Every structure is written in C-alpha cells, then in structure tokens.
Amino acid sequence: MPTISRFYGIVILMYWNDHAPPHFHALYGEDEGVVALDSLALIRGHLPHRAMNMVVEWAEQHSRELEEDWELCRSRQMPNKIEPLG
C-alpha cells in the first residue's frame, strides 16, 4: 500500500488494484477513513472532524493528482507522491 502523502499526523494511502469506486485511505492515529475521489465523502470508517476537514481541503487541492494516482494503482504501478497540506 503506497503512501501518497503525510501531513499533520495524517497518512494518505492507496492500495494497488483496489476496488471501485475510486478512493483513498486516510489514517490518523487509530482511525482510518476511506474517502471517495468524486465527492470527497467518507464512504467507510471514521476520522475525527478536524482531521477529516484537513483531508478534504488537501484532496480538493490535489484532485487531478489523486485521479492519476488511482489509475496508476489500478494498473499496479507506483503512484506519485503528492505535496502535503501546507
């Protein structure tokens, strides 16, 4: 599971050849949330409100890069790193 980005204790991951819909995993402490790329909604798991807000802000800034990384992971290629939330 490649790490795409890290910021403020949040780790963003994508799994190789993962199932649809397109999404990424966000880890924060003991919590994990699965976030849909199209709506940026939490589709599984849990993240604290503040962490989720930062994840959404970051994903809005990097939506195109996330879509590219999703396609790379679907074809079992290493995704590109994405700049952290600044």
Short mmCIF file of N, CA, C and O in Angstrom, two decimals:
data_model
loop_
_atom_site.label_atom_id
_atom_site.label_comp_id
_atom_site.label_asym_id
_atom_site.label_seq_id
_atom_site.Cartn_x
_atom_site.Cartn_y
_atom_site.Cartn_z
N MET A 1 0.83 -1.18 0.00
CA MET A 1 0.00 0.00 0.00
C MET A 1 0.88 1.24 0.00
O MET A 1 1.50 1.57 0.99
N PRO A 2 0.97 1.89 -1.12
CA PRO A 2 1.83 3.07 -1.24
C PRO A 2 1.30 4.27 -0.47
O PRO A 2 0.11 4.56 -0.49
N THR A 3 2.22 4.94 0.20
CA THR A 3 1.90 6.20 0.87
C THR A 3 2.01 7.32 -0.15
O THR A 3 3.04 7.47 -0.80
N ILE A 4 0.94 8.10 -0.27
CA ILE A 4 0.88 9.18 -1.26
C ILE A 4 1.34 10.50 -0.63
O ILE A 4 2.00 11.30 -1.26
N SER A 5 0.93 10.74 0.64
CA SER A 5 1.25 12.00 1.30
C SER A 5 1.15 11.83 2.81
O SER A 5 0.49 10.90 3.29
N ARG A 6 1.79 12.74 3.53
CA ARG A 6 1.72 12.80 5.00
C ARG A 6 1.67 14.27 5.41
O ARG A 6 2.45 15.07 4.91
N PHE A 7 0.77 14.58 6.33
CA PHE A 7 0.70 15.94 6.86
C PHE A 7 -0.07 15.93 8.17
O PHE A 7 -1.06 15.23 8.32
N TYR A 8 0.42 16.68 9.14
CA TYR A 8 -0.23 16.86 10.44
C TYR A 8 -0.67 15.54 11.08
O TYR A 8 -1.76 15.44 11.66
N GLY A 9 0.15 14.52 10.96
CA GLY A 9 -0.17 13.23 11.55
C GLY A 9 -1.12 12.37 10.73
O GLY A 9 -1.51 11.29 11.15
N ILE A 10 -1.50 12.85 9.56
CA ILE A 10 -2.41 12.13 8.66
C ILE A 10 -1.57 11.46 7.57
O ILE A 10 -0.68 12.09 7.00
N VAL A 11 -1.86 10.20 7.30
CA VAL A 11 -1.17 9.47 6.24
C VAL A 11 -2.21 9.11 5.18
O VAL A 11 -3.26 8.56 5.49
N ILE A 12 -1.90 9.45 3.92
CA ILE A 12 -2.79 9.16 2.80
C ILE A 12 -2.20 8.00 2.01
O ILE A 12 -1.04 8.04 1.61
N LEU A 13 -3.03 6.97 1.77
CA LEU A 13 -2.60 5.76 1.09
C LEU A 13 -3.56 5.38 -0.02
O LEU A 13 -4.74 5.74 0.03
N MET A 14 -3.04 4.64 -0.98
CA MET A 14 -3.87 3.96 -1.97
C MET A 14 -3.32 2.55 -2.07
O MET A 14 -2.12 2.33 -1.95
N TYR A 15 -4.23 1.60 -2.27
CA TYR A 15 -3.84 0.20 -2.43
C TYR A 15 -3.76 -0.12 -3.92
O TYR A 15 -4.54 0.39 -4.71
N TRP A 16 -2.84 -1.02 -4.28
CA TRP A 16 -2.74 -1.47 -5.66
C TRP A 16 -3.98 -2.27 -6.02
O TRP A 16 -4.46 -3.09 -5.24
N ASN A 17 -4.49 -2.02 -7.22
CA ASN A 17 -5.61 -2.77 -7.79
C ASN A 17 -6.81 -2.83 -6.83
O ASN A 17 -7.44 -3.86 -6.68
N ASP A 18 -7.11 -1.72 -6.18
CA ASP A 18 -8.22 -1.63 -5.23
C ASP A 18 -9.55 -1.60 -5.95
O ASP A 18 -9.62 -1.33 -7.15
N HIS A 19 -10.61 -1.87 -5.24
CA HIS A 19 -11.97 -1.94 -5.78
C HIS A 19 -12.54 -0.55 -6.05
O HIS A 19 -12.09 0.44 -5.47
N ALA A 20 -13.54 -0.48 -6.91
CA ALA A 20 -14.27 0.76 -7.17
C ALA A 20 -15.22 1.01 -5.99
O ALA A 20 -15.55 0.07 -5.27
N PRO A 21 -15.66 2.22 -5.78
CA PRO A 21 -15.38 3.44 -6.52
C PRO A 21 -13.98 3.97 -6.21
O PRO A 21 -13.40 3.61 -5.18
N PRO A 22 -13.46 4.84 -7.08
CA PRO A 22 -12.14 5.43 -6.83
C PRO A 22 -12.11 6.12 -5.46
O PRO A 22 -13.03 6.88 -5.13
N HIS A 23 -11.07 5.84 -4.69
CA HIS A 23 -10.99 6.36 -3.33
C HIS A 23 -9.54 6.32 -2.83
O HIS A 23 -8.67 5.76 -3.48
N PHE A 24 -9.34 6.91 -1.67
CA PHE A 24 -8.06 6.80 -0.97
C PHE A 24 -8.34 6.55 0.50
O PHE A 24 -9.46 6.74 0.98
N HIS A 25 -7.32 6.09 1.20
CA HIS A 25 -7.41 5.79 2.62
C HIS A 25 -6.66 6.88 3.38
O HIS A 25 -5.56 7.26 2.99
N ALA A 26 -7.26 7.36 4.46
CA ALA A 26 -6.62 8.36 5.32
C ALA A 26 -6.51 7.77 6.72
O ALA A 26 -7.52 7.33 7.30
N LEU A 27 -5.31 7.72 7.24
CA LEU A 27 -5.05 7.21 8.58
C LEU A 27 -4.70 8.37 9.49
O LEU A 27 -3.90 9.24 9.12
N TYR A 28 -5.29 8.36 10.69
CA TYR A 28 -4.97 9.38 11.69
C TYR A 28 -5.04 8.70 13.05
O TYR A 28 -6.12 8.35 13.51
N GLY A 29 -3.86 8.45 13.63
CA GLY A 29 -3.82 7.71 14.89
C GLY A 29 -4.41 6.32 14.70
O GLY A 29 -4.01 5.59 13.80
N GLU A 30 -5.39 5.98 15.50
CA GLU A 30 -6.04 4.67 15.42
C GLU A 30 -7.20 4.66 14.43
O GLU A 30 -7.83 3.63 14.22
N ASP A 31 -7.53 5.81 13.85
CA ASP A 31 -8.68 5.93 12.96
C ASP A 31 -8.27 5.78 11.50
O ASP A 31 -7.17 6.19 11.11
N GLU A 32 -9.18 5.22 10.71
CA GLU A 32 -8.99 5.12 9.27
C GLU A 32 -10.30 5.45 8.58
O GLU A 32 -11.35 4.96 8.97
N GLY A 33 -10.20 6.30 7.57
CA GLY A 33 -11.36 6.62 6.76
C GLY A 33 -11.06 6.36 5.30
O GLY A 33 -9.92 6.51 4.86
N VAL A 34 -12.07 5.94 4.57
CA VAL A 34 -11.97 5.74 3.13
C VAL A 34 -12.77 6.86 2.49
O VAL A 34 -13.96 7.02 2.78
N VAL A 35 -12.11 7.63 1.62
CA VAL A 35 -12.69 8.85 1.06
C VAL A 35 -12.85 8.70 -0.45
O VAL A 35 -11.88 8.40 -1.16
N ALA A 36 -14.06 8.91 -0.95
CA ALA A 36 -14.35 8.83 -2.39
C ALA A 36 -13.70 10.00 -3.11
O ALA A 36 -13.76 11.14 -2.64
N LEU A 37 -13.11 9.73 -4.27
CA LEU A 37 -12.46 10.80 -5.03
C LEU A 37 -13.47 11.78 -5.63
O LEU A 37 -13.19 12.97 -5.70
N ASP A 38 -14.62 11.30 -6.07
CA ASP A 38 -15.55 12.19 -6.75
C ASP A 38 -16.27 13.15 -5.81
O ASP A 38 -16.42 14.32 -6.11
N SER A 39 -16.68 12.69 -4.64
CA SER A 39 -17.46 13.53 -3.73
C SER A 39 -16.68 13.98 -2.51
O SER A 39 -17.13 14.86 -1.78
N LEU A 40 -15.54 13.36 -2.27
CA LEU A 40 -14.72 13.57 -1.07
C LEU A 40 -15.50 13.26 0.20
O LEU A 40 -15.22 13.79 1.27
N ALA A 41 -16.48 12.39 0.07
CA ALA A 41 -17.27 11.94 1.22
C ALA A 41 -16.61 10.71 1.83
O ALA A 41 -15.98 9.91 1.13
N LEU A 42 -16.78 10.57 3.12
CA LEU A 42 -16.30 9.39 3.83
C LEU A 42 -17.24 8.24 3.49
O LEU A 42 -18.43 8.30 3.77
N ILE A 43 -16.70 7.21 2.84
CA ILE A 43 -17.55 6.09 2.43
C ILE A 43 -17.41 4.88 3.36
O ILE A 43 -18.23 3.97 3.30
N ARG A 44 -16.40 4.91 4.21
CA ARG A 44 -16.23 3.83 5.19
C ARG A 44 -15.27 4.30 6.27
O ARG A 44 -14.36 5.09 6.00
N GLY A 45 -15.46 3.81 7.46
CA GLY A 45 -14.55 4.13 8.55
C GLY A 45 -14.92 5.40 9.27
O GLY A 45 -16.04 5.89 9.18
N HIS A 46 -13.91 5.95 9.96
CA HIS A 46 -14.13 7.14 10.77
C HIS A 46 -12.85 7.96 10.84
O HIS A 46 -11.75 7.39 10.94
N LEU A 47 -12.99 9.27 10.79
CA LEU A 47 -11.90 10.21 11.08
C LEU A 47 -12.47 11.30 11.98
O LEU A 47 -13.62 11.71 11.79
N PRO A 48 -11.68 11.78 12.94
CA PRO A 48 -12.14 12.92 13.72
C PRO A 48 -12.46 14.10 12.80
O PRO A 48 -11.85 14.26 11.74
N HIS A 49 -13.41 14.90 13.22
CA HIS A 49 -13.90 16.02 12.40
C HIS A 49 -12.76 16.90 11.88
O HIS A 49 -12.69 17.22 10.68
N ARG A 50 -11.86 17.30 12.75
CA ARG A 50 -10.76 18.19 12.34
C ARG A 50 -9.86 17.52 11.30
O ARG A 50 -9.45 18.14 10.31
N ALA A 51 -9.53 16.25 11.51
CA ALA A 51 -8.69 15.52 10.55
C ALA A 51 -9.41 15.39 9.21
O ALA A 51 -8.81 15.58 8.15
N MET A 52 -10.70 15.09 9.24
CA MET A 52 -11.48 14.97 8.00
C MET A 52 -11.49 16.28 7.24
O MET A 52 -11.36 16.30 6.02
N ASN A 53 -11.64 17.40 7.95
CA ASN A 53 -11.63 18.70 7.28
C ASN A 53 -10.29 18.95 6.57
O ASN A 53 -10.26 19.47 5.45
N MET A 54 -9.19 18.57 7.22
CA MET A 54 -7.88 18.75 6.59
C MET A 54 -7.72 17.83 5.38
O MET A 54 -7.17 18.24 4.36
N VAL A 55 -8.21 16.60 5.48
CA VAL A 55 -8.14 15.65 4.37
C VAL A 55 -8.93 16.19 3.18
O VAL A 55 -8.44 16.17 2.04
N VAL A 56 -10.12 16.70 3.41
CA VAL A 56 -10.94 17.25 2.32
C VAL A 56 -10.27 18.47 1.70
O VAL A 56 -10.21 18.60 0.47
N GLU A 57 -9.75 19.36 2.52
CA GLU A 57 -9.05 20.54 1.99
C GLU A 57 -7.88 20.13 1.10
O GLU A 57 -7.70 20.64 0.00
N TRP A 58 -7.08 19.17 1.58
CA TRP A 58 -5.94 18.68 0.81
C TRP A 58 -6.41 18.04 -0.50
O TRP A 58 -5.86 18.30 -1.56
N ALA A 59 -7.43 17.18 -0.42
CA ALA A 59 -7.91 16.46 -1.61
C ALA A 59 -8.49 17.43 -2.64
O ALA A 59 -8.34 17.20 -3.85
N GLU A 60 -9.15 18.49 -2.21
CA GLU A 60 -9.67 19.49 -3.15
C GLU A 60 -8.53 20.14 -3.93
O GLU A 60 -8.67 20.40 -5.12
N GLN A 61 -7.42 20.36 -3.27
CA GLN A 61 -6.26 20.98 -3.91
C GLN A 61 -5.54 20.02 -4.87
O GLN A 61 -4.81 20.49 -5.75
N HIS A 62 -5.74 18.73 -4.70
CA HIS A 62 -4.97 17.75 -5.47
C HIS A 62 -5.85 16.72 -6.18
O HIS A 62 -5.41 15.58 -6.40
N SER A 63 -7.04 17.11 -6.58
CA SER A 63 -7.98 16.15 -7.16
C SER A 63 -7.44 15.50 -8.43
O SER A 63 -7.57 14.28 -8.61
N ARG A 64 -6.83 16.26 -9.30
CA ARG A 64 -6.29 15.69 -10.55
C ARG A 64 -5.17 14.69 -10.26
O ARG A 64 -5.12 13.61 -10.84
N GLU A 65 -4.30 15.05 -9.34
CA GLU A 65 -3.20 14.15 -8.98
C GLU A 65 -3.72 12.86 -8.34
O GLU A 65 -3.19 11.77 -8.59
N LEU A 66 -4.76 12.97 -7.53
CA LEU A 66 -5.36 11.79 -6.91
C LEU A 66 -5.96 10.86 -7.96
O LEU A 66 -5.80 9.65 -7.88
N GLU A 67 -6.62 11.43 -8.96
CA GLU A 67 -7.19 10.62 -10.03
C GLU A 67 -6.09 9.91 -10.81
O GLU A 67 -6.22 8.74 -11.16
N GLU A 68 -4.99 10.61 -11.09
CA GLU A 68 -3.86 9.99 -11.78
C GLU A 68 -3.26 8.86 -10.94
O GLU A 68 -2.97 7.78 -11.47
N ASP A 69 -3.11 9.10 -9.64
CA ASP A 69 -2.56 8.06 -8.77
C ASP A 69 -3.50 6.86 -8.68
O ASP A 69 -3.05 5.71 -8.62
N TRP A 70 -4.81 7.09 -8.70
CA TRP A 70 -5.77 5.98 -8.69
C TRP A 70 -5.55 5.08 -9.90
O TRP A 70 -5.49 3.86 -9.78
N GLU A 71 -5.39 5.69 -11.07
CA GLU A 71 -5.18 4.91 -12.30
C GLU A 71 -3.85 4.16 -12.24
O GLU A 71 -3.77 3.02 -12.68
N LEU A 72 -2.82 4.79 -11.70
CA LEU A 72 -1.54 4.10 -11.56
C LEU A 72 -1.67 2.89 -10.64
O LEU A 72 -1.19 1.80 -10.97
N CYS A 73 -2.33 3.06 -9.51
CA CYS A 73 -2.51 1.96 -8.57
C CYS A 73 -3.37 0.84 -9.16
O CYS A 73 -3.11 -0.34 -8.94
N ARG A 74 -4.39 1.21 -9.92
CA ARG A 74 -5.25 0.20 -10.54
C ARG A 74 -4.45 -0.69 -11.49
O ARG A 74 -4.76 -1.85 -11.67
N SER A 75 -3.42 -0.13 -12.11
CA SER A 75 -2.58 -0.90 -13.02
C SER A 75 -1.30 -1.40 -12.33
O SER A 75 -0.34 -1.76 -13.00
N ARG A 76 -1.32 -1.36 -10.99
CA ARG A 76 -0.22 -1.88 -10.17
C ARG A 76 1.12 -1.16 -10.40
O ARG A 76 2.18 -1.76 -10.34
N GLN A 77 1.02 0.13 -10.68
CA GLN A 77 2.21 0.95 -10.81
C GLN A 77 2.34 1.84 -9.57
O GLN A 77 1.35 2.14 -8.91
N MET A 78 3.56 2.26 -9.29
CA MET A 78 3.80 3.11 -8.13
C MET A 78 3.18 4.49 -8.36
O MET A 78 3.45 5.14 -9.37
N PRO A 79 2.33 4.94 -7.43
CA PRO A 79 1.73 6.27 -7.58
C PRO A 79 2.76 7.35 -7.28
O PRO A 79 3.78 7.10 -6.63
N ASN A 80 2.46 8.55 -7.72
CA ASN A 80 3.31 9.69 -7.46
C ASN A 80 3.03 10.24 -6.07
O ASN A 80 1.89 10.20 -5.60
N LYS A 81 4.04 10.77 -5.43
CA LYS A 81 3.87 11.47 -4.15
C LYS A 81 3.13 12.77 -4.42
O LYS A 81 3.27 13.38 -5.50
N ILE A 82 2.33 13.19 -3.48
CA ILE A 82 1.57 14.45 -3.58
C ILE A 82 1.97 15.33 -2.42
O ILE A 82 2.10 14.87 -1.28
N GLU A 83 2.18 16.60 -2.71
CA GLU A 83 2.59 17.57 -1.69
C GLU A 83 1.61 17.55 -0.52
O GLU A 83 0.40 17.42 -0.70
N PRO A 84 2.11 17.72 0.69
CA PRO A 84 1.25 17.75 1.87
C PRO A 84 0.45 19.06 1.96
O PRO A 84 0.73 20.02 1.22
N LEU A 85 -0.51 19.06 2.84
CA LEU A 85 -1.26 20.27 3.12
C LEU A 85 -0.33 21.26 3.77
O LEU A 85 0.39 20.92 4.71
N GLY A 86 -0.30 22.47 3.26
CA GLY A 86 0.67 23.47 3.75
C GLY A 86 0.24 24.31 4.84
O GLY A 86 -0.51 24.41 5.63
#
